[in-house]
Coordinates of C-alpha atoms and ligand atoms in Angstrom, one line a residue:
X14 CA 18.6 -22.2 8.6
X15 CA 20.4 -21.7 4.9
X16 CA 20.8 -25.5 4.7
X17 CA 16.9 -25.6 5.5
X18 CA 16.3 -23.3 2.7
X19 CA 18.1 -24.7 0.3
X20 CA 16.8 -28.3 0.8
X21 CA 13.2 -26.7 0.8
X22 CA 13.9 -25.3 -2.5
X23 CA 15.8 -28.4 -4.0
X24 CA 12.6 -30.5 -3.0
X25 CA 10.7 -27.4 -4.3
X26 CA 11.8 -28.5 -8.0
X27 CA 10.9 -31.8 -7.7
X28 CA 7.3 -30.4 -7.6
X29 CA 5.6 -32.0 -5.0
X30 CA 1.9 -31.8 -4.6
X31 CA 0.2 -29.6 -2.4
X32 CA -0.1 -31.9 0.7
X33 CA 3.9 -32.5 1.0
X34 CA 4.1 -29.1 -0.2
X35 CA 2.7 -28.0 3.1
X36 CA 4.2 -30.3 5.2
X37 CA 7.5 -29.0 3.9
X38 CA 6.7 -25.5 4.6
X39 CA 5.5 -26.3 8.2
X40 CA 9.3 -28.0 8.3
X41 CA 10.8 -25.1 7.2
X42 CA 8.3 -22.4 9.2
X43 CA 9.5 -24.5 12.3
X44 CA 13.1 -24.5 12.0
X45 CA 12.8 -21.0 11.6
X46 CA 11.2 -20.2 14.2
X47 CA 13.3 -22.4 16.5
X48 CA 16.0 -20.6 15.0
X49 CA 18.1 -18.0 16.6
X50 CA 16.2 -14.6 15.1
X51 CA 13.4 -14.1 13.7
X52 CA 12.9 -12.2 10.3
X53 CA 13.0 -8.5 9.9
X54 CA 10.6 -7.1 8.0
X55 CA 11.2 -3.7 5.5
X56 CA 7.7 -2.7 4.0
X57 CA 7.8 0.0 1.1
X58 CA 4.6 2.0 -0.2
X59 CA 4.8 4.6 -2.9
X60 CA 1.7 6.5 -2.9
X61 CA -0.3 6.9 -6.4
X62 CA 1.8 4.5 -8.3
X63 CA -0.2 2.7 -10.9
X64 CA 0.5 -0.5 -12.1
X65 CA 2.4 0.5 -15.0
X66 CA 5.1 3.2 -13.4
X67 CA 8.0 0.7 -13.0
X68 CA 10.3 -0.7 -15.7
X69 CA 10.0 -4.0 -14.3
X70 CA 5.9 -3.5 -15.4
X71 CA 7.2 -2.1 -18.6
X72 CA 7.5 1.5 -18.2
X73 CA 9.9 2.6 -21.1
X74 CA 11.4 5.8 -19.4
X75 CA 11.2 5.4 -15.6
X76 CA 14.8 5.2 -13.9
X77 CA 14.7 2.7 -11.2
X78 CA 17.7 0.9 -10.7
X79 CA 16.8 -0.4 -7.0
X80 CA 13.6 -1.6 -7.6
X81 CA 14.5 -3.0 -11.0
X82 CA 17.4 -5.0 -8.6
X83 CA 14.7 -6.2 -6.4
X84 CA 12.0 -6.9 -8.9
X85 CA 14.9 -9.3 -10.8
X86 CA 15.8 -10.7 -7.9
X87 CA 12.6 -10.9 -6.0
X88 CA 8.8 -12.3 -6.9
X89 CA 6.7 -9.8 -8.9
X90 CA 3.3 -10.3 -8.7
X91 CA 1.4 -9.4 -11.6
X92 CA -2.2 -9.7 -9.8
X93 CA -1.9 -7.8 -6.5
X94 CA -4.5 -4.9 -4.9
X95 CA -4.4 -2.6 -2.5
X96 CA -8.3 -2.4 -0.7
X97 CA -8.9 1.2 -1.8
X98 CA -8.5 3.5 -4.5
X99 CA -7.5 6.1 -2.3
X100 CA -4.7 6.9 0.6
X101 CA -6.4 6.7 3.7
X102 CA -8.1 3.9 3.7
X103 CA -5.8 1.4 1.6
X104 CA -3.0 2.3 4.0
X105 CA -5.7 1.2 7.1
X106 CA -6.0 -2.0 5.7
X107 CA -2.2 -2.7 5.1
X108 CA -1.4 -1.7 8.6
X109 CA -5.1 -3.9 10.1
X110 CA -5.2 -7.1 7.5
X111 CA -9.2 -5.6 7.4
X112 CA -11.0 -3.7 4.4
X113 CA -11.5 -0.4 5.7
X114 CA -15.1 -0.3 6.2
X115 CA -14.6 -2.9 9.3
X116 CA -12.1 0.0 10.7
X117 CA -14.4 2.9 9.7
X118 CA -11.1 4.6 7.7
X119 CA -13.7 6.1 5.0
X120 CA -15.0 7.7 3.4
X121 CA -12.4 10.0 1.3
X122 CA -9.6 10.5 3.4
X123 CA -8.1 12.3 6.5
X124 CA -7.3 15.9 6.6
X125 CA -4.8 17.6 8.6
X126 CA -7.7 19.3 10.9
X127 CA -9.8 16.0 11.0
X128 CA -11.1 14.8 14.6
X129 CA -10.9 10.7 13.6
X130 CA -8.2 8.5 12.7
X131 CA -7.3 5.3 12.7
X132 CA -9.1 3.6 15.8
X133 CA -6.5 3.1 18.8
X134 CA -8.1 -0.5 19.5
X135 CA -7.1 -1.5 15.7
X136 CA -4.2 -3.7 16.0
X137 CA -1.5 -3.1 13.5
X138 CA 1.3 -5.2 12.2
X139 CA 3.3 -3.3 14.3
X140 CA 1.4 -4.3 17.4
X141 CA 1.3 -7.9 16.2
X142 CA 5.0 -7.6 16.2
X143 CA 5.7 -6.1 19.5
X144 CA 5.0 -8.7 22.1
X145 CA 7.9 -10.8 20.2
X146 CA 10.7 -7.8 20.7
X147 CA 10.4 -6.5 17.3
X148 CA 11.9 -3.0 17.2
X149 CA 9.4 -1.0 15.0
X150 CA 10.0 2.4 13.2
X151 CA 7.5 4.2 10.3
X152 CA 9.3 7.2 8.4
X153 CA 7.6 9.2 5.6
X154 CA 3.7 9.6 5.1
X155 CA 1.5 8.4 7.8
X156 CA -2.3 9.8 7.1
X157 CA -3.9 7.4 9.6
X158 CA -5.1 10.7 11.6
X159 CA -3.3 13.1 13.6
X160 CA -6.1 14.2 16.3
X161 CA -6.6 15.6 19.3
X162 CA -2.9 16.4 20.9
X163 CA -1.5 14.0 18.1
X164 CA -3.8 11.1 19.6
X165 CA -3.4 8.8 16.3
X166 CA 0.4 9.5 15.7
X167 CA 2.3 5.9 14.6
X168 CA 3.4 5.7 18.5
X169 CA 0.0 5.2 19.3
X170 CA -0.2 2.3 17.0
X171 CA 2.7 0.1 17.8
X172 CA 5.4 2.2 16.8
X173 CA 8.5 3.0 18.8
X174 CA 10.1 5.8 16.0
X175 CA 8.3 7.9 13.6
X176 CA 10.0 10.5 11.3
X177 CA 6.9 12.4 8.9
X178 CA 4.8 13.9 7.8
X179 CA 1.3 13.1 8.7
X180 CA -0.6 13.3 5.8
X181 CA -0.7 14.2 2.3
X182 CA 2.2 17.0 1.4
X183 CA -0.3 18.7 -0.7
X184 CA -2.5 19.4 2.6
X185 CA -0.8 22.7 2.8
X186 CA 0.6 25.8 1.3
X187 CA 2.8 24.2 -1.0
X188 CA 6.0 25.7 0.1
X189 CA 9.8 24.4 -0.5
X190 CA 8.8 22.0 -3.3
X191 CA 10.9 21.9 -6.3
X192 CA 11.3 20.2 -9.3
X193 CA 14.1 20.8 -12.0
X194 CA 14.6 23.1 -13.6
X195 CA 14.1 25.0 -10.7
X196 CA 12.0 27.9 -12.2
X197 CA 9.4 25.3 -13.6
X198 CA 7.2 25.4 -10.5
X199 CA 5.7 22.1 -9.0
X200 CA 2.6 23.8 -7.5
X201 CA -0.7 22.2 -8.6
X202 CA -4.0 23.0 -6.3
X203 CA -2.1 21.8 -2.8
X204 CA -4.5 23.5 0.0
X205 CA -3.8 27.1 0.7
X206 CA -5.6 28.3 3.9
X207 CA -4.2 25.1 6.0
X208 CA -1.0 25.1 8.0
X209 CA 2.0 24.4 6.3
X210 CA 3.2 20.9 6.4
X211 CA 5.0 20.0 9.1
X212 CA 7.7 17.5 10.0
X213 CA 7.3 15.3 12.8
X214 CA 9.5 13.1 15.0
X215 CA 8.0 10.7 17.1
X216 CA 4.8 13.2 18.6
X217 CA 7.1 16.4 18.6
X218 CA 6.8 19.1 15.5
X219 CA 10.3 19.5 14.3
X220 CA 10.4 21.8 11.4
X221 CA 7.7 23.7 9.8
X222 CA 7.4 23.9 6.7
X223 CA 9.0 20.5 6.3
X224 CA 12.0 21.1 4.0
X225 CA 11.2 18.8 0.6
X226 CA 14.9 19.4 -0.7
X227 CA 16.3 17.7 2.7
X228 CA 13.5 15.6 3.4
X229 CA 14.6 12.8 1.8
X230 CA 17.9 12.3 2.7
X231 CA 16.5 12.7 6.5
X232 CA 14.5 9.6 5.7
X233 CA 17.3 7.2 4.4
X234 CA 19.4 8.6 7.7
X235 CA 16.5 7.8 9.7
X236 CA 16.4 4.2 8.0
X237 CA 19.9 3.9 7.9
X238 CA 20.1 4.7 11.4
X239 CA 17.2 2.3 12.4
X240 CA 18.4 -0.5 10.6
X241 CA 22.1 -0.5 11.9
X242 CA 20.9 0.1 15.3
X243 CA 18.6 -2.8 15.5
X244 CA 20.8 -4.9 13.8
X245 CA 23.8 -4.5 16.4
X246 CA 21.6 -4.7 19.0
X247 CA 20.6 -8.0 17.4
X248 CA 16.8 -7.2 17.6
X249 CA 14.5 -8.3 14.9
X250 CA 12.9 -5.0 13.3
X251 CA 10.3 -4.1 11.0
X252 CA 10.3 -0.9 8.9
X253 CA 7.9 0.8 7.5
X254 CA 8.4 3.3 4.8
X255 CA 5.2 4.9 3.3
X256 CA 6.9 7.1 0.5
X257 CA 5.2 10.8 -0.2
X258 CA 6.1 9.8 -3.8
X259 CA 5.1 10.0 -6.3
X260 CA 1.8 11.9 -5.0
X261 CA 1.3 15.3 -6.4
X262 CA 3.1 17.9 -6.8
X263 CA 5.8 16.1 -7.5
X264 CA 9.0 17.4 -5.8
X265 CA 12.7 15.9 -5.8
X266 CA 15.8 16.9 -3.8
X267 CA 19.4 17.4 -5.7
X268 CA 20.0 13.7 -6.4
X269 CA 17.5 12.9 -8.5
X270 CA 15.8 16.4 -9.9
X271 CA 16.3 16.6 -13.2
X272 CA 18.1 13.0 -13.4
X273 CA 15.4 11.1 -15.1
X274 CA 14.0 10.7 -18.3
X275 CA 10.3 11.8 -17.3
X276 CA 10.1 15.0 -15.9
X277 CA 9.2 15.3 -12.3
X278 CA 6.9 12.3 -12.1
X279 CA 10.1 10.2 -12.9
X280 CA 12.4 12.6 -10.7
X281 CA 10.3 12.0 -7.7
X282 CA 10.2 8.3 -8.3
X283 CA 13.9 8.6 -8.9
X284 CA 14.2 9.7 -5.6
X285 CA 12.3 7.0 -3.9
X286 CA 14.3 4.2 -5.8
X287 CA 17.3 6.2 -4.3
X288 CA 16.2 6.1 -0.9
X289 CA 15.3 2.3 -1.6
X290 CA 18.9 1.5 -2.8
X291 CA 20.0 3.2 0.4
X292 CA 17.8 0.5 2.6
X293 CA 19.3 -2.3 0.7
X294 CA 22.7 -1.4 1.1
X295 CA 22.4 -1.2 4.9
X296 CA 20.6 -4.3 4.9
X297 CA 23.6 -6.0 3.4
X298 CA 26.4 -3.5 5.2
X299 CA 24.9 -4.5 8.5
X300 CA 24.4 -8.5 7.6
X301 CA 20.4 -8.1 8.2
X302 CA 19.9 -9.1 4.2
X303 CA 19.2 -12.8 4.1
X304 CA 16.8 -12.6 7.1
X305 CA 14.7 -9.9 5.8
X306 CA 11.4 -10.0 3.9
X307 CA 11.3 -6.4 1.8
X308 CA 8.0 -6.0 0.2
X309 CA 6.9 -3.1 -2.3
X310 CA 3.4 -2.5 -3.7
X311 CA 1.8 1.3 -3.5
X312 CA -1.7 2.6 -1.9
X313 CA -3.8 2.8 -5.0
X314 CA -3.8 3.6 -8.5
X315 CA -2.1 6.9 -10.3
X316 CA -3.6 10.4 -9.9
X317 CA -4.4 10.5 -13.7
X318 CA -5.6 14.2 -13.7
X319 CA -2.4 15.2 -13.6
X320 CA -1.9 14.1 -16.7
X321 CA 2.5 13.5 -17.4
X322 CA 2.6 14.6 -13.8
X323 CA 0.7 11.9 -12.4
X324 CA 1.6 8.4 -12.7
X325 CA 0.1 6.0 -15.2
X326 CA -2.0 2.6 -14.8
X327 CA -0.4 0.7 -18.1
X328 CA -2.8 -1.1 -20.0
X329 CA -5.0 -1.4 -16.8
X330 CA -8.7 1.0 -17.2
X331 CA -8.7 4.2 -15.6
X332 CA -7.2 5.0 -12.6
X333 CA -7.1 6.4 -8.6
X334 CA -10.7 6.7 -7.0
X335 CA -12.1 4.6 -9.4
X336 CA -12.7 0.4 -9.0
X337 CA -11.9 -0.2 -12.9
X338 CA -7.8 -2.4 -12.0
X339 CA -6.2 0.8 -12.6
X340 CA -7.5 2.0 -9.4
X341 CA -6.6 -1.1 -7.7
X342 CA -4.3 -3.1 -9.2
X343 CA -0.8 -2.7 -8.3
X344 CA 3.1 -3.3 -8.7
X345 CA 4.4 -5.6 -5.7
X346 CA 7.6 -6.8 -5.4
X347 CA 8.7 -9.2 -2.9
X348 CA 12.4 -9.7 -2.0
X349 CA 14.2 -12.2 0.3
X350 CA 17.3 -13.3 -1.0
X351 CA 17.9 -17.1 -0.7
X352 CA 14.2 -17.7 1.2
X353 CA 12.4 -16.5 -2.0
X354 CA 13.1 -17.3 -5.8
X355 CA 13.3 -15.2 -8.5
X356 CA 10.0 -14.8 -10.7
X357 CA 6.8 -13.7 -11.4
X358 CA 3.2 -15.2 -9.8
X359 CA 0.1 -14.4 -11.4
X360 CA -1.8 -15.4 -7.7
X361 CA -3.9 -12.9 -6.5
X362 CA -2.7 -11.0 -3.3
X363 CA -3.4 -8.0 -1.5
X364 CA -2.6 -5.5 1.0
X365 CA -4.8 -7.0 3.4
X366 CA -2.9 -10.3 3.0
X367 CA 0.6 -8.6 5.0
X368 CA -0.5 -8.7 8.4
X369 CA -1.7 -12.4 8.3
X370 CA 1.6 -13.0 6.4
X371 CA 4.1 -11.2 8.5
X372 CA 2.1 -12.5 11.3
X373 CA 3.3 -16.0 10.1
X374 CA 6.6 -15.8 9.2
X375 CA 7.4 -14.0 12.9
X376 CA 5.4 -16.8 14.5
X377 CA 3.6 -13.9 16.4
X378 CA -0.3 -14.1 17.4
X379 CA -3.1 -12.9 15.2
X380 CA -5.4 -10.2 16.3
X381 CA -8.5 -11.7 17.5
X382 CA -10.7 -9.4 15.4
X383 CA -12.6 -10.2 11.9
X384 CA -9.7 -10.1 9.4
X385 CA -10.2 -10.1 5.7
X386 CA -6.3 -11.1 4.4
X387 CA -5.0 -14.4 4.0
X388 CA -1.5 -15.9 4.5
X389 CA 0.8 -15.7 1.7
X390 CA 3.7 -17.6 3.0
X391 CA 3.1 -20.3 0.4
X392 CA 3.0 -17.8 -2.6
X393 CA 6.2 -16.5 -1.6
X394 CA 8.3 -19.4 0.0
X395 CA 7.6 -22.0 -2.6
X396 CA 5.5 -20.2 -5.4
X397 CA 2.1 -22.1 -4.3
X398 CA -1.1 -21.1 -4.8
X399 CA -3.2 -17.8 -3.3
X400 CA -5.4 -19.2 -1.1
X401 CA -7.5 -15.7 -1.8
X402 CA -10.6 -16.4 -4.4
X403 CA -11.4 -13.2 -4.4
X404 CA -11.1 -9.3 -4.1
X405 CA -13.7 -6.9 -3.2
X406 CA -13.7 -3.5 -4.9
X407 CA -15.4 -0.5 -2.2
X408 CA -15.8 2.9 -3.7
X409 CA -13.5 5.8 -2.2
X410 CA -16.8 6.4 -0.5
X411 CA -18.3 3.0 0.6
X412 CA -22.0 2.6 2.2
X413 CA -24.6 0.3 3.5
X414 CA -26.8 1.3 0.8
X415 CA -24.4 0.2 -2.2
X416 CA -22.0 -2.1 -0.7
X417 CA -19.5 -3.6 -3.3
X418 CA -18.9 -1.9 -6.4
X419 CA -17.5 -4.6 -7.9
X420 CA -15.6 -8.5 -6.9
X421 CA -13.5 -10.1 -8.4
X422 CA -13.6 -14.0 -8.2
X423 CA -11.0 -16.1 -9.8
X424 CA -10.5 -14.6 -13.3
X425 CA -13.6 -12.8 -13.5
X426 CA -14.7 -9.4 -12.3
X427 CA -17.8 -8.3 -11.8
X428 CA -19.0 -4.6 -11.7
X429 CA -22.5 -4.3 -10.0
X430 CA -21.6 -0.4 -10.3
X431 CA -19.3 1.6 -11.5
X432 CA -18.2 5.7 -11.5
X433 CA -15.6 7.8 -13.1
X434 CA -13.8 10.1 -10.9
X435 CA -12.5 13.9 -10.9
X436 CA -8.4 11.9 -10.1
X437 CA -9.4 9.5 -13.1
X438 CA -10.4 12.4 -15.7
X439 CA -8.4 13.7 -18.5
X440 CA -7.9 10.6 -20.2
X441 CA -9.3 9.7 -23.4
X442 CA -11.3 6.9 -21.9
X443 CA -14.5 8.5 -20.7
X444 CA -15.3 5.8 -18.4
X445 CA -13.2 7.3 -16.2
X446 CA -13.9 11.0 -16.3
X447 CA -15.8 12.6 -13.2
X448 CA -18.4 13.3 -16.0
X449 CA -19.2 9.4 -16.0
X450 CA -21.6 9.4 -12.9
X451 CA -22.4 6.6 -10.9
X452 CA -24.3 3.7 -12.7
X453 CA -26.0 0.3 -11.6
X454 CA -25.1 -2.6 -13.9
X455 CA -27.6 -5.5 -13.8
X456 CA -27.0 -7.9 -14.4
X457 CA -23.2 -7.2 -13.4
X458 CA -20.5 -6.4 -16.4
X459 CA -18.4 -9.1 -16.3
X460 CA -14.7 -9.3 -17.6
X461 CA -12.5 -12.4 -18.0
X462 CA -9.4 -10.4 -16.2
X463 CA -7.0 -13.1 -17.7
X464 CA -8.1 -12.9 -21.5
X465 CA -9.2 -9.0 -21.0
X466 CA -6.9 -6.6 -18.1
X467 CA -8.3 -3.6 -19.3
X468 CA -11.9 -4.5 -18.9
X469 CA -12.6 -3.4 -22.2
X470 CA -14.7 -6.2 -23.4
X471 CA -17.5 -7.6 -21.4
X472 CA -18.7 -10.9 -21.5
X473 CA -22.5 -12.0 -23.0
X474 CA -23.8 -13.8 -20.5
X475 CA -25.9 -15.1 -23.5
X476 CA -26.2 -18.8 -24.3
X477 CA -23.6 -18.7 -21.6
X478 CA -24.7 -21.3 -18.9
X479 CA -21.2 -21.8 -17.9
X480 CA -20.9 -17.9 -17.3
X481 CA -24.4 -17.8 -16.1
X482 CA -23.3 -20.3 -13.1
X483 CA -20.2 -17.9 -12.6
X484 CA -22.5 -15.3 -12.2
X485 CA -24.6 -16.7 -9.9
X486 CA -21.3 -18.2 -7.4
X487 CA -20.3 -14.7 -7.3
X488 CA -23.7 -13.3 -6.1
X489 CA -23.7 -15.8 -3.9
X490 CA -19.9 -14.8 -2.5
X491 CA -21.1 -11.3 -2.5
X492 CA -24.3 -12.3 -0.2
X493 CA -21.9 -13.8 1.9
X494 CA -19.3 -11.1 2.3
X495 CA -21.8 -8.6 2.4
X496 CA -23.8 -10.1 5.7
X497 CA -19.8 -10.4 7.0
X498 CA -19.3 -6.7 6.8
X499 CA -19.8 -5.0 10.3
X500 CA -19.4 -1.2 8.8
X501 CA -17.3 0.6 11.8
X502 CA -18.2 4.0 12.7
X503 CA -17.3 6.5 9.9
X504 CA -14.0 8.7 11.3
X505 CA -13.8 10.8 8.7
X506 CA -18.0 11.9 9.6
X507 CA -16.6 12.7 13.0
X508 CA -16.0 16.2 10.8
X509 CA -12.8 18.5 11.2
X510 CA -11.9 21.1 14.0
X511 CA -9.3 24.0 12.3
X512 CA -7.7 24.1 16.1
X513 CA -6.4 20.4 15.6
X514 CA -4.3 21.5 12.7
X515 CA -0.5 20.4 13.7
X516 CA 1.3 24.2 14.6
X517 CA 4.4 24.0 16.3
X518 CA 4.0 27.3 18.3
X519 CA 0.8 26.3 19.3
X520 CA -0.6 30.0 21.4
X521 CA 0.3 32.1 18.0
X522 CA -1.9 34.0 16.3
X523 CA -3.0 35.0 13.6
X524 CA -3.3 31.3 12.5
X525 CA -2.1 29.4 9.8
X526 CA 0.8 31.5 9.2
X527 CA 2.1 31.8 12.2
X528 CA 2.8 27.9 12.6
X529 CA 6.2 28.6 11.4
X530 CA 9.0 27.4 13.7
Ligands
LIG1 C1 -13.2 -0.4 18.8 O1 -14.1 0.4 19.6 C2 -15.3 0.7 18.9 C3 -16.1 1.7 19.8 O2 -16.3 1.1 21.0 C4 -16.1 -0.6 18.6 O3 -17.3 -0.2 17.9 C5 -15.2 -1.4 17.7 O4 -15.9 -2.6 17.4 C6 -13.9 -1.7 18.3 N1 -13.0 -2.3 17.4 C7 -12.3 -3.4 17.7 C8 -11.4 -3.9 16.6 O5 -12.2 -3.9 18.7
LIG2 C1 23.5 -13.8 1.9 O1 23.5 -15.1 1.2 C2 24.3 -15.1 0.1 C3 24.0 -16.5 -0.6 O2 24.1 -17.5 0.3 C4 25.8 -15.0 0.5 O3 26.6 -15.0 -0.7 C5 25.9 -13.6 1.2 O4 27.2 -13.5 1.7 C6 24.9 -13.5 2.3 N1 25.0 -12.2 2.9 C7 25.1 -11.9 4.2 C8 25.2 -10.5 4.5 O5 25.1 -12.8 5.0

């Protein structure tokens, strides 16, 4: 399989043209797949990370070595989106390969007392994975529901292993976070009159409050653990690692608070490029390296409200809950040493483009079901082209009544409306602020996202017939996708019920406080 992958990418340099480009890849997709095992796959999601958080996206103070190692050795994509602005749904679509409106993961997200979640008849990656005799683990933040009895827990979905916490770690009292110096306290508005968070393994409530100091390093054991396990056992495995950082309130344990040069934003990131380097050093300890895909990329753009606490969107416009790029737009790093070469794409990608991507490279079956991502292989394995035209932009809220907010076709975006938002405020742009309500543009503002990333400019459509045609493909497109779109039953309008809040001493009373175990 190496001498495969080496003639692949000899030939690769020749530059072929796209027919023998793809007869090559089906070559190389066949002798893997004829191959002994199968690749592992090690997905990593940060949560409010904007697009310009990591040094490898030019952040001058942020200290991470790990993803720095895997951004310089891996492809980083400089035009990938996540199919939210917010948690819930984005992480629906990763896990589905569907915008979240098809799954009915909107609006707003799930709350530790909410009756939905993520449907049980959705098929995840995981699921996709299974019938091939993947082994399948998720540690860290889950928020696809919790439910009735734990009903939408990760081993509902496909998952053999969970370690978490199911949603949000500001979806509680706030206790045991710390930042450095210690007497600097990390507490913003987390949710007071809630249960405190609690840590779960597999369906079973393990310690509540979780312990933020220790959580960490329970992850990477878990990881660790996973990892060399699966490895010895020789079975192919797929990790999934939705980070709590670097959502607010910013916490870090004692390896990375006060380590980094940007306060406790940059010490919680710190400690998620820890627990990254920690993956990557079992994947080469137990021999697993060169046959595993790792991807990063984060659920939507930075929490910009919290102003040096939150993350920041670079030269992208505005931020999380808001469909300007820096809602949407993210860092993605993919790493496979010797299968993928070191660079940078400009071809658009998504979150929604995993599942039909993993689903490819494991030679496993897609879900019969209405999927909105595309196959990346060719992006990755040989640098081709995306064979995604477009992007739609939903609202943290979507409906029938407005559909898309914006789409973005080729290089141009369109905006059909557009909304600040309360995560968004506090920058100087007023765009962005909760105080800029929602507004109809029509026609559309357009941007040319190649000459203009911060949407700062929009075109005149003017003595523009060229622009005028673009305008008209896109409406067109939108039509299209619009009549597509099946809107799935709302979960999160299935409302809340306090008695479903997780409390590991279930009988106690008087509730919240007596979830304390
Ligand atoms: C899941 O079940 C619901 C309710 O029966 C249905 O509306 C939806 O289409 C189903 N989704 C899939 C992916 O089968
Ligand atoms: C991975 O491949 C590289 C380059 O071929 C090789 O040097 C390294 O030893 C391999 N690592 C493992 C763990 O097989």
């Amino acid at each position: 399989m190496k001498r495969v992958t080496r003639r692949v990418s000899s030939v690769i340099s020749l530059k072929l043209h796209s027919r023998m480009d793809r007869i090559l890849l089906a070559i190389f997709l066949t002798a893997w797949t004829c191959s002994a095992s199968p690749p592992n796959f090690v997905l990593l999601f940060a949560d409010d990370l904007g697009f310009g958080d990591l040094g490898s996206y030019g952040h001058p103070s942020s200290l991470t070595p790990n993803l720095d190692r895997l951004a310089a050795g891996g492809l980083r994509f400089t035009d990938f989106y996540c199919s939210s602005p917010v948690c819930s749904p984005s992480r629906a679509s990763l896990l589905t390969g569907r915008y979240q409106t098809r799954s009915g993961v909107y609006p707003g997200v799930l709350y530790p007392s909410s009756i939905g979640g993520l449907p049980l008849n959705e098929t995840t990656i995981a699921e996709v994975l299974k019938p091939l005799g993947y082994a399948t683990a998720v540690v860290g933040k889950w928020h696809l529901g919790f439910g009735s009895k734990g009903m939408y827990l990760p081993t509902n979905q496909g998952f053999d292993h969970y370690l978490g916490i199911p949603y949000s770690h500001d979806m509680g009292p706030c206790q045991n976070l710390t930042c450095f110096p210690p007497d600097i306290k990390c507490l913003g508005t987390c949710d007071v009159d809630v249960v405190t968070v609690p840590l779960i393994h597999n369906e079973v409530i393990i310690q509540q409050p979780a312990n933020f100091l220790d959580l960490e390093r329970a992850y990477s054991d878990f990881a660790t653990n996973f990892i060399t396990t699966s490895a010895t056992k020789k079975q192919p495995f797929f990790l999934y690692y939705p980070s709590h950082h670097t959502h607010f309130p910013q916490y870090a344990g004692p390896d990375a608070a006060g380590k980094s040069l940007r306060g406790p934003f940059g010490d919680a990131l710190l400690e998620l490029d820890n627990t990254i380097g920690k993956i990557m050093t079992t994947l080469e300890k137990t021999g697993a390296i060169n046959n595993t895909l790792v991807l990063f990329t984060s659920d939507n753009g930075p929490e910009l409200m919290r102003m040096s606490r939150g993350g920041n969107a670079g030269l992208l416009k505005c931020g999380k809950s808001t469909t300007y790029e820096g809602g949407m737009r993210e860092p993605a790093i993919a790493f496979w040493p010797g299968t993928i070469c070191p660079g940078v794409t400009h071809e658009m990608a998504s979150t929604l483009d995993v599942l039909p991507t993993i689903t490819r490279l494991a030679g496993a079956k897609l879900p019969k079901v209405m999927l909105d991502g595309v196959d990346m292989t060719e992006i990755l394995v040989h640098r081709g082209k995306s064979q995604r035209e477009t992007m739609m932009f939903y609202p943290a809220n979507p409906s029938e009544k407005y559909g898309l907010f914006a789409l973005r076709f080729g290089k141009y975006k369109a905006h059909f409306y557009t909304r600040g938002a309360s995560h968004s405020s506090t920058t100087p742009d007023q765009d962005c602020s909760v105080f800029a309500g929602l507004k109809a543009h029509d026609p559309p503002l357009i941007f040319d996202l190649e000459a203009d990333p911060s949407e700062h400019y929009p075109l005149s459509l003017e003595g523009q017939p060229e622009l005028q045609a673009v305008l008209e493909r896109i409406k067109k497109v939108k039509e299209q996708f619009e009549a597509s779109m099946v809107f799935g039953e709302s979960q999160m309008s299935k409302g809340t019920d306090r008695g479903l809040e997780p409390c590991c001493n279930p009988d106690c009373s008087p509730k919240p406080d007596c979830c304390h175990c």
